[in-house]
PDB file of C-alpha atoms in Angstrom:
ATOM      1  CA  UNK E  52       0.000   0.000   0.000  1.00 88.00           C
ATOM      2  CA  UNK E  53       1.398   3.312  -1.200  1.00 97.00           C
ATOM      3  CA  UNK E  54       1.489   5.793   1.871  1.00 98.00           C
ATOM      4  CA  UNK E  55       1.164   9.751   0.564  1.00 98.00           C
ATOM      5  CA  UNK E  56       2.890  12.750   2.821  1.00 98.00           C
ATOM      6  CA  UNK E  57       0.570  15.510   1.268  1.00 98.00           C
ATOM      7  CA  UNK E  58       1.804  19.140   1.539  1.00 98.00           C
ATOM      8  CA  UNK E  59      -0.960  21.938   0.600  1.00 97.00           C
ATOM      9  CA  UNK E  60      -3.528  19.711   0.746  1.00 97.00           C
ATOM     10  CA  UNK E  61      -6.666  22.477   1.477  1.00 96.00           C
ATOM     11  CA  UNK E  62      -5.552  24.357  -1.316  1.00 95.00           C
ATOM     12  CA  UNK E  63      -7.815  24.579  -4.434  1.00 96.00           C
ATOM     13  CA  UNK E  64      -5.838  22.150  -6.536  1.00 97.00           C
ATOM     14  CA  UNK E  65      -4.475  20.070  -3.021  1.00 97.00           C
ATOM     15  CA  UNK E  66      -8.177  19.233  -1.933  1.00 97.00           C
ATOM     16  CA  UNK E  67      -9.150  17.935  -5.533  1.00 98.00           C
ATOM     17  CA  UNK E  68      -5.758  15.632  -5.108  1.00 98.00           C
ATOM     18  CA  UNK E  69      -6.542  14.776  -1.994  1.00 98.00           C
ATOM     19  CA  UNK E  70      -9.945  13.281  -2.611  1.00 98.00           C
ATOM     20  CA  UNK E  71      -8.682  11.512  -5.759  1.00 98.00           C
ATOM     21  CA  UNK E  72      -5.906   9.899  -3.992  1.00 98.00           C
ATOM     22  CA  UNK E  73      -7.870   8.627  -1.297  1.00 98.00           C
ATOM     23  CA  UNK E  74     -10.884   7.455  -3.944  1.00 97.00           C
ATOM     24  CA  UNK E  75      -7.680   5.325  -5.699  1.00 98.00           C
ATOM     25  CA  UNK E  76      -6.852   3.931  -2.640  1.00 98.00           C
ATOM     26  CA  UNK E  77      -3.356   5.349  -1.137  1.00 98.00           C
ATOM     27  CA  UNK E  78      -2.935   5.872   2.472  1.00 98.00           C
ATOM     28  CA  UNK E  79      -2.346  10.175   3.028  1.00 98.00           C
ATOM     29  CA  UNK E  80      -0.389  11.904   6.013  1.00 98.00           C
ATOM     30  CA  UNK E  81      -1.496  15.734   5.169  1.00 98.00           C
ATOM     31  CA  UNK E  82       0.174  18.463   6.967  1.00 98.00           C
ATOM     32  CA  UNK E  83      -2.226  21.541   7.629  1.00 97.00           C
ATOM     33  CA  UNK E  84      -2.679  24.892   9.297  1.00 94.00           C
ATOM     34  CA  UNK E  85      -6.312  24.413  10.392  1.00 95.00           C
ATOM     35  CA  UNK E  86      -7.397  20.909  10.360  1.00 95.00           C
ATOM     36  CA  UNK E  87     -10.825  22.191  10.207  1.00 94.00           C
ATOM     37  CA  UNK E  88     -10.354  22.803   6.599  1.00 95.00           C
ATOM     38  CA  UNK E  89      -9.967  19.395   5.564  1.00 96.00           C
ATOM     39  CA  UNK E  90     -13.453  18.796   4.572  1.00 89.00           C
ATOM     40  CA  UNK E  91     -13.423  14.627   4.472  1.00 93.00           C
ATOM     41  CA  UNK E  92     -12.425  12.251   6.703  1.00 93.00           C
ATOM     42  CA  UNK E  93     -11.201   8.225   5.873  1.00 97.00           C
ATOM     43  CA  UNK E  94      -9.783   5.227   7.911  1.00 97.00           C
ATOM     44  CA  UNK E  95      -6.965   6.063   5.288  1.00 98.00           C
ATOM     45  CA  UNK E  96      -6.076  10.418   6.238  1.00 98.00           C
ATOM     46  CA  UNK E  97      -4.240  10.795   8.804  1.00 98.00           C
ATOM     47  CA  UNK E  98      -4.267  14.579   9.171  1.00 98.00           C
ATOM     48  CA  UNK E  99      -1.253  16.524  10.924  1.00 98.00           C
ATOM     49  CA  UNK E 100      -1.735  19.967  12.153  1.00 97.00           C
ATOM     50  CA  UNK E 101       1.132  22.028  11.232  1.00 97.00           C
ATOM     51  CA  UNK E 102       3.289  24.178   9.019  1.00 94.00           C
ATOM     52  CA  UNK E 103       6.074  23.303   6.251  1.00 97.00           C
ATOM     53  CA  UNK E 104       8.298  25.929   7.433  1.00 95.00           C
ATOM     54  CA  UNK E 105       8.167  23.810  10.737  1.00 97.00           C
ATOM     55  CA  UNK E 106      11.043  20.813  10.491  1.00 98.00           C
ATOM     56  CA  UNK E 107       9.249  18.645  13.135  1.00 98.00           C
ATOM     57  CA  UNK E 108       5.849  18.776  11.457  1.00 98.00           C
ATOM     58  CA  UNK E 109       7.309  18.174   7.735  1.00 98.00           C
ATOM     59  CA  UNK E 110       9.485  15.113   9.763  1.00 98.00           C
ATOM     60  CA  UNK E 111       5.775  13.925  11.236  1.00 98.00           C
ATOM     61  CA  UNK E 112       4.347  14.059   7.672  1.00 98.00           C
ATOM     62  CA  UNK E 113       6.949  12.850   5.858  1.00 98.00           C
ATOM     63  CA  UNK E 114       7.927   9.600   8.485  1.00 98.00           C
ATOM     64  CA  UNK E 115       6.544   6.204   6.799  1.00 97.00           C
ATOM     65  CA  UNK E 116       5.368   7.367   3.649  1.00 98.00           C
ATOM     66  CA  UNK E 117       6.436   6.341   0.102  1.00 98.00           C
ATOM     67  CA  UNK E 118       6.141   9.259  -1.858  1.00 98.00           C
ATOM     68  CA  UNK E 119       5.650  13.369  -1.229  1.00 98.00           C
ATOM     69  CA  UNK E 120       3.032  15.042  -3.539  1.00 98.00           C
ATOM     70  CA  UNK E 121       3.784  19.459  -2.826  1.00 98.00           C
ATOM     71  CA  UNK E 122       1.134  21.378  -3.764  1.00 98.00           C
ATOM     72  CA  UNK E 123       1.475  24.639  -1.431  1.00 96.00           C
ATOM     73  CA  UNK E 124       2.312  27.659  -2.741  1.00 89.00           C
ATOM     74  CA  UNK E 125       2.445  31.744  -1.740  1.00 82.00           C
ATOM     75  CA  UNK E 126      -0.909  33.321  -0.601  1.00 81.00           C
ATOM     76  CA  UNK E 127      -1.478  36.733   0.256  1.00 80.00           C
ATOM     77  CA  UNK E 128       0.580  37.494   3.562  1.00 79.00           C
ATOM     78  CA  UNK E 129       3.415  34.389   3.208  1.00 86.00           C
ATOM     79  CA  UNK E 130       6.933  34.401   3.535  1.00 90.00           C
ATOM     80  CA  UNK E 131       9.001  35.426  -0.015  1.00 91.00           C
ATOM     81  CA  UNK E 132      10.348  32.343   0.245  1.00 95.00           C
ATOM     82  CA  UNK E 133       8.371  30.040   0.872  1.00 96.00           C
ATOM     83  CA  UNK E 134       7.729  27.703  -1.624  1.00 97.00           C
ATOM     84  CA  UNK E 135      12.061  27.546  -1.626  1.00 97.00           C
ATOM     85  CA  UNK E 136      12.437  27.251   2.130  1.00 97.00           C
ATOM     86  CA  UNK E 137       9.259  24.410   2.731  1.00 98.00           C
ATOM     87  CA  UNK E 138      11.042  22.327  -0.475  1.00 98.00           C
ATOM     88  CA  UNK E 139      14.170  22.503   1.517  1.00 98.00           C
ATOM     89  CA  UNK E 140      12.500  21.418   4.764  1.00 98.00           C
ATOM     90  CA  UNK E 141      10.849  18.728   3.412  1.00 98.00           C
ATOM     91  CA  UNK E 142      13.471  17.100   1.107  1.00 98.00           C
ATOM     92  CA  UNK E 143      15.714  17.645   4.538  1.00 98.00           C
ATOM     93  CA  UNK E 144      13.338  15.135   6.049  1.00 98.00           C
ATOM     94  CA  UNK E 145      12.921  12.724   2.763  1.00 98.00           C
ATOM     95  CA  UNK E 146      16.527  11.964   3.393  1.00 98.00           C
ATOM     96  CA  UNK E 147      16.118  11.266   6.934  1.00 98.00           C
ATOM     97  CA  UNK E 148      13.262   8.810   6.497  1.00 98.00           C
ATOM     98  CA  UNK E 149      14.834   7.659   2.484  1.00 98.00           C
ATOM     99  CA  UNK E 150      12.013   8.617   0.809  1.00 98.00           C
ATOM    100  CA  UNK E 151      13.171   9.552  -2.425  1.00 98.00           C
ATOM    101  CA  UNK E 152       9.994  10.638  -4.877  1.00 98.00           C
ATOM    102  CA  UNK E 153       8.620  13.928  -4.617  1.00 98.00           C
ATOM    103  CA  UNK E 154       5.888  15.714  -7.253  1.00 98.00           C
ATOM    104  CA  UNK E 155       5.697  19.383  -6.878  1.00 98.00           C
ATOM    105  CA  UNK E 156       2.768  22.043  -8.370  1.00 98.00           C
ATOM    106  CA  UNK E 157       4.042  25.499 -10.144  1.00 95.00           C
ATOM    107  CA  UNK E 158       3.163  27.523 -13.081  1.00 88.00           C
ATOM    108  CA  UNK E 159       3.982  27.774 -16.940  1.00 78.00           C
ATOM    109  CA  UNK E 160       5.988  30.485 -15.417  1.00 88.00           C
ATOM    110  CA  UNK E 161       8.249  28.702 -14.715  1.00 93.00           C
ATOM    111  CA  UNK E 162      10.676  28.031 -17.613  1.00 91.00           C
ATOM    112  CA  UNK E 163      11.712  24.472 -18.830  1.00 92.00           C
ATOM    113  CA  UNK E 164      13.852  23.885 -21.614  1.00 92.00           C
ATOM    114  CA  UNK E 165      11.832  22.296 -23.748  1.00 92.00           C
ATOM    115  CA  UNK E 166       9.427  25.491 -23.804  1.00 92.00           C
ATOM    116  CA  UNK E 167       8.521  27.486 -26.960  1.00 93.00           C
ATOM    117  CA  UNK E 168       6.627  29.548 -25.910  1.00 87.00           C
ATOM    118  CA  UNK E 169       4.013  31.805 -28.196  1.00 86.00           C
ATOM    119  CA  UNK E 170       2.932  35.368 -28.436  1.00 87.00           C
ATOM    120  CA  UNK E 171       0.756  34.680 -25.454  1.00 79.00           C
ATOM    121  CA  UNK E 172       3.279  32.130 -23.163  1.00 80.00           C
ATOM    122  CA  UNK E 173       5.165  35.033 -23.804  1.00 82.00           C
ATOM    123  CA  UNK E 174       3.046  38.244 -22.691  1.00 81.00           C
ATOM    124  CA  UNK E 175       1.852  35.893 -19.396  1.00 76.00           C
ATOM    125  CA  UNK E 176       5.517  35.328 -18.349  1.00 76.00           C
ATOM    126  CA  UNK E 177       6.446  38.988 -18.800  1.00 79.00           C
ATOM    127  CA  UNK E 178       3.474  40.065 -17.267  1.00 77.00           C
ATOM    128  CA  UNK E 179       4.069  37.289 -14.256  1.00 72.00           C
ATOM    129  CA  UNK E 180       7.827  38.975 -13.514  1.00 73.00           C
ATOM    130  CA  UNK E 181       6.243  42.163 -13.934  1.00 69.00           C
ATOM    131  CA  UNK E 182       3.546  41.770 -10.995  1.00 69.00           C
ATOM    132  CA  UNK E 183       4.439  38.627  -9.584  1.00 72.00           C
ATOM    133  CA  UNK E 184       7.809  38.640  -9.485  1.00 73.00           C
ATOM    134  CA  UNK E 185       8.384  37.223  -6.156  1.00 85.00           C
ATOM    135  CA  UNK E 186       6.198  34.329  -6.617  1.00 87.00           C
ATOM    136  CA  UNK E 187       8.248  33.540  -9.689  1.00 88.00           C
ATOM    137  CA  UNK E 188      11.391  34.172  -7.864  1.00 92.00           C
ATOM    138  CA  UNK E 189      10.460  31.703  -4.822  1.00 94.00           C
ATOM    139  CA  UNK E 190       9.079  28.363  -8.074  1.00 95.00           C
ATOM    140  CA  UNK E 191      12.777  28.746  -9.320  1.00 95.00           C
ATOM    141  CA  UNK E 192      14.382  28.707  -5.867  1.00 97.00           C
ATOM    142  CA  UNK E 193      12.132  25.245  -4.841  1.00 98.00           C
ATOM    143  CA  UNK E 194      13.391  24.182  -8.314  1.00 98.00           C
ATOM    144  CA  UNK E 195      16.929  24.991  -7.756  1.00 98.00           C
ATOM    145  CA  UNK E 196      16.283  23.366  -4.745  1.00 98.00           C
ATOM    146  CA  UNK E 197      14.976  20.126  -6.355  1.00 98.00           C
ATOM    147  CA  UNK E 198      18.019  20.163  -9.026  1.00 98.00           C
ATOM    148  CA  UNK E 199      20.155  20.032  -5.922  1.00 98.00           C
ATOM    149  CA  UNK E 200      18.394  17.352  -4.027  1.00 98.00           C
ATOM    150  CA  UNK E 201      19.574  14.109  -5.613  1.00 98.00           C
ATOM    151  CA  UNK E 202      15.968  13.258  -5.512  1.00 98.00           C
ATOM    152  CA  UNK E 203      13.346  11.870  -8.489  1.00 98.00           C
ATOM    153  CA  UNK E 204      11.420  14.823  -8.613  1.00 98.00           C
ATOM    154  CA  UNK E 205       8.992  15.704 -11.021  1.00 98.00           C
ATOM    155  CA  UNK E 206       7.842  19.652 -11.278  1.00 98.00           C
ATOM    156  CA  UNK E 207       4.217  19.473 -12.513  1.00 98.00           C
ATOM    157  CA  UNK E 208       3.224  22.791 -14.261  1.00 97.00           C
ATOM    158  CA  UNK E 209      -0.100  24.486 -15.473  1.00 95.00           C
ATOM    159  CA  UNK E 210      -1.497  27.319 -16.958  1.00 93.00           C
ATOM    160  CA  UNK E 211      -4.334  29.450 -15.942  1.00 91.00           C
ATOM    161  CA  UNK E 212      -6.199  27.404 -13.547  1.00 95.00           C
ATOM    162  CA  UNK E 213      -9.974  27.003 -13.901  1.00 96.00           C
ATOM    163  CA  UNK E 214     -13.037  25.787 -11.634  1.00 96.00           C
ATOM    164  CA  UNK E 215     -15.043  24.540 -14.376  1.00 95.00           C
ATOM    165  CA  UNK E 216     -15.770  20.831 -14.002  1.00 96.00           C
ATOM    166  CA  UNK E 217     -13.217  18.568 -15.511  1.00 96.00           C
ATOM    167  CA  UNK E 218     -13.536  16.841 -18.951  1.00 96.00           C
ATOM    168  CA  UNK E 219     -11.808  13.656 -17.452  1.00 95.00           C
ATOM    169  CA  UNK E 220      -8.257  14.404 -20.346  1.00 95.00           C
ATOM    170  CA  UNK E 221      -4.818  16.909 -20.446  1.00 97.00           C
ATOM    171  CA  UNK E 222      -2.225  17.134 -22.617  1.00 97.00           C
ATOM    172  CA  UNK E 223       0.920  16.742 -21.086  1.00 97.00           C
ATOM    173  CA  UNK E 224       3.487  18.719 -22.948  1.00 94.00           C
ATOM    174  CA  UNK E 225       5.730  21.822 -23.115  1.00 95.00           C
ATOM    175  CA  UNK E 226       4.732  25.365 -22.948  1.00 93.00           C
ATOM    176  CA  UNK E 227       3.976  26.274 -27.080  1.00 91.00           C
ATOM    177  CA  UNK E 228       3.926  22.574 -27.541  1.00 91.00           C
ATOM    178  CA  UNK E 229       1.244  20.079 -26.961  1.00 83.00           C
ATOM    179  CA  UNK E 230      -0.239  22.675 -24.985  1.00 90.00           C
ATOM    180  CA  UNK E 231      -3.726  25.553 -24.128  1.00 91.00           C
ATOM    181  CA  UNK E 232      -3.372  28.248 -21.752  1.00 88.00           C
ATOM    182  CA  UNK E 233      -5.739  26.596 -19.190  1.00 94.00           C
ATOM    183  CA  UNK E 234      -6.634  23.583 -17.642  1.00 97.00           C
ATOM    184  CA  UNK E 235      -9.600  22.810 -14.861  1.00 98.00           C
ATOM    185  CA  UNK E 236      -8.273  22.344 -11.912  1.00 98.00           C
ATOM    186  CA  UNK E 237     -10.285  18.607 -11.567  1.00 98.00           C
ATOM    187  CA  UNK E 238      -8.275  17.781 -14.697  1.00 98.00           C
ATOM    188  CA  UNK E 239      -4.671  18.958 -13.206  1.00 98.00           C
ATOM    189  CA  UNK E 240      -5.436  17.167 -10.132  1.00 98.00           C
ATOM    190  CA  UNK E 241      -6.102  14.096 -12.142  1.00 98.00           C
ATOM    191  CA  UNK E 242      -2.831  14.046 -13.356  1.00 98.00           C
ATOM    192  CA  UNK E 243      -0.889  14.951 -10.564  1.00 98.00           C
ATOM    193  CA  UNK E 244      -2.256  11.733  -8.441  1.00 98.00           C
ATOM    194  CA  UNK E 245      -0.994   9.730 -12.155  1.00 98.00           C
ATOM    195  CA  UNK E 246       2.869  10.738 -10.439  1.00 98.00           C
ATOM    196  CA  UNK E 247       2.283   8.742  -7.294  1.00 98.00           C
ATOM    197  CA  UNK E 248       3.232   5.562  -9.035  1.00 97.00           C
ATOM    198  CA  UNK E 249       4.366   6.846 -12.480  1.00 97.00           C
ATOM    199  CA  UNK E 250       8.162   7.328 -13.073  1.00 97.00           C
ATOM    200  CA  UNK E 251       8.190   8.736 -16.972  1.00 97.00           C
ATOM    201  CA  UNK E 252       8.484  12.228 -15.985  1.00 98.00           C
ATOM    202  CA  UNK E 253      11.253  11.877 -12.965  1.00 98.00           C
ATOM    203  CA  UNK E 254      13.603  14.487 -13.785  1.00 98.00           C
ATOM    204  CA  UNK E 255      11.171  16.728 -15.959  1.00 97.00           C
ATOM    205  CA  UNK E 256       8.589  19.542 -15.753  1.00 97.00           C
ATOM    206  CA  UNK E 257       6.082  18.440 -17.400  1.00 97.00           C
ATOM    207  CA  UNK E 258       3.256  21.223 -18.235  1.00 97.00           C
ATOM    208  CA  UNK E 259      -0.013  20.269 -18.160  1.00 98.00           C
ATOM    209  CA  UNK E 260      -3.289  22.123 -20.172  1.00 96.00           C
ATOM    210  CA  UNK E 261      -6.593  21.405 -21.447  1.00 95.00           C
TER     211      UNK E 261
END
């Protein structure tokens, strides 16, 4: 039985994984804030109350599971660095308990190599330095971070996120290839709970669209 240590799991996206991954069967350790926003309970959750800048409560989370899905990210009022910092935390405790796969959430924003980006990849990433530069700033710090780790991490990226219900299929390509400029967020979740057991995109940053 695959055990999950679930970071950001009350988030928008982290909720839609979290039901999904429970629904397929995996055992979840979720680290949270307010356990009262965790709006489902199972024989298989075993929520944590806590915070990923905190390395007891990422070493909790992370203790006797098989694989780390990361789906927090900034919100109004967090640290610059947080996304950076929490990655470091938590693949600080994935070597203490040898845990060694880890999927993480960020944006199109977030440059890969195998990008070519269009007219309008282009305009969202200048606009996304222009007014969100520090959010941008913090992805590529958890990504240096990642680079760094030794780990088989997989950086799973989208484009403009959407709450209409999914259409049960992605494309899973590069920015300007293979690829929209939105996905539901139902259909990114999908995906992301593919990466518990699938190894074809270790190493990569795969981006993900409707």
């Amino acid at each position: 039985m695959v055990t999950i240590a679930l970071f950001g799991g009350t988030g928008k996206t982290g909720r839609r994984v979290l039901s999904r991954a429970l629904a397929a069967g995996y055992t979840v350790r979720a680290l949270v804030r307010d356990p009262g926003k965790v709006q489902m309970s199972s024989p298989m959750l075993t929520v944590i109350r806590g915070d990923v800048m905190d390395p007891q409560s990422v070493d909790e989370t992370v203790a006797g599971s098989d694989v780390v899905l990361s789906l927090f990210g900034q919100v109004k009022g967090s640290p610059a660095s947080l996304q950076t910092d929490g990655t470091r935390t938590i693949v600080a405790a994935m070597k203490q308990h040898e845990v060694s796969r880890i999927v993480t959430l960020s944006g199109g924003g977030l440059a890969a190599p195998l990008d070519q980006p269009r007219l309008p990849d282009r305009i969202i990433r200048f606009l996304l330095k222009r007014l969100s530069g520090q959010v941008l700033a913090d992805a590529e710090g958890h990504f240096d971070v990642l680079k760094a780790s030794g780990l088989e991490w997989t950086v799973v990226r989208g484009p403009r996120l959407t709450e209409k219900p999914g259409i049960g299929s992605y494309r899973v390509g590069w920015v300007g290839v293979e690829a929209s400029t939105q996905i539901s967020r139902d259909d990114l979740a999908d995906f992301i709970v593919t990466q518990v057991v699938d190894r074809s995109h270790v190493g990569e940053m795969p981006f993900v669209s409707a």
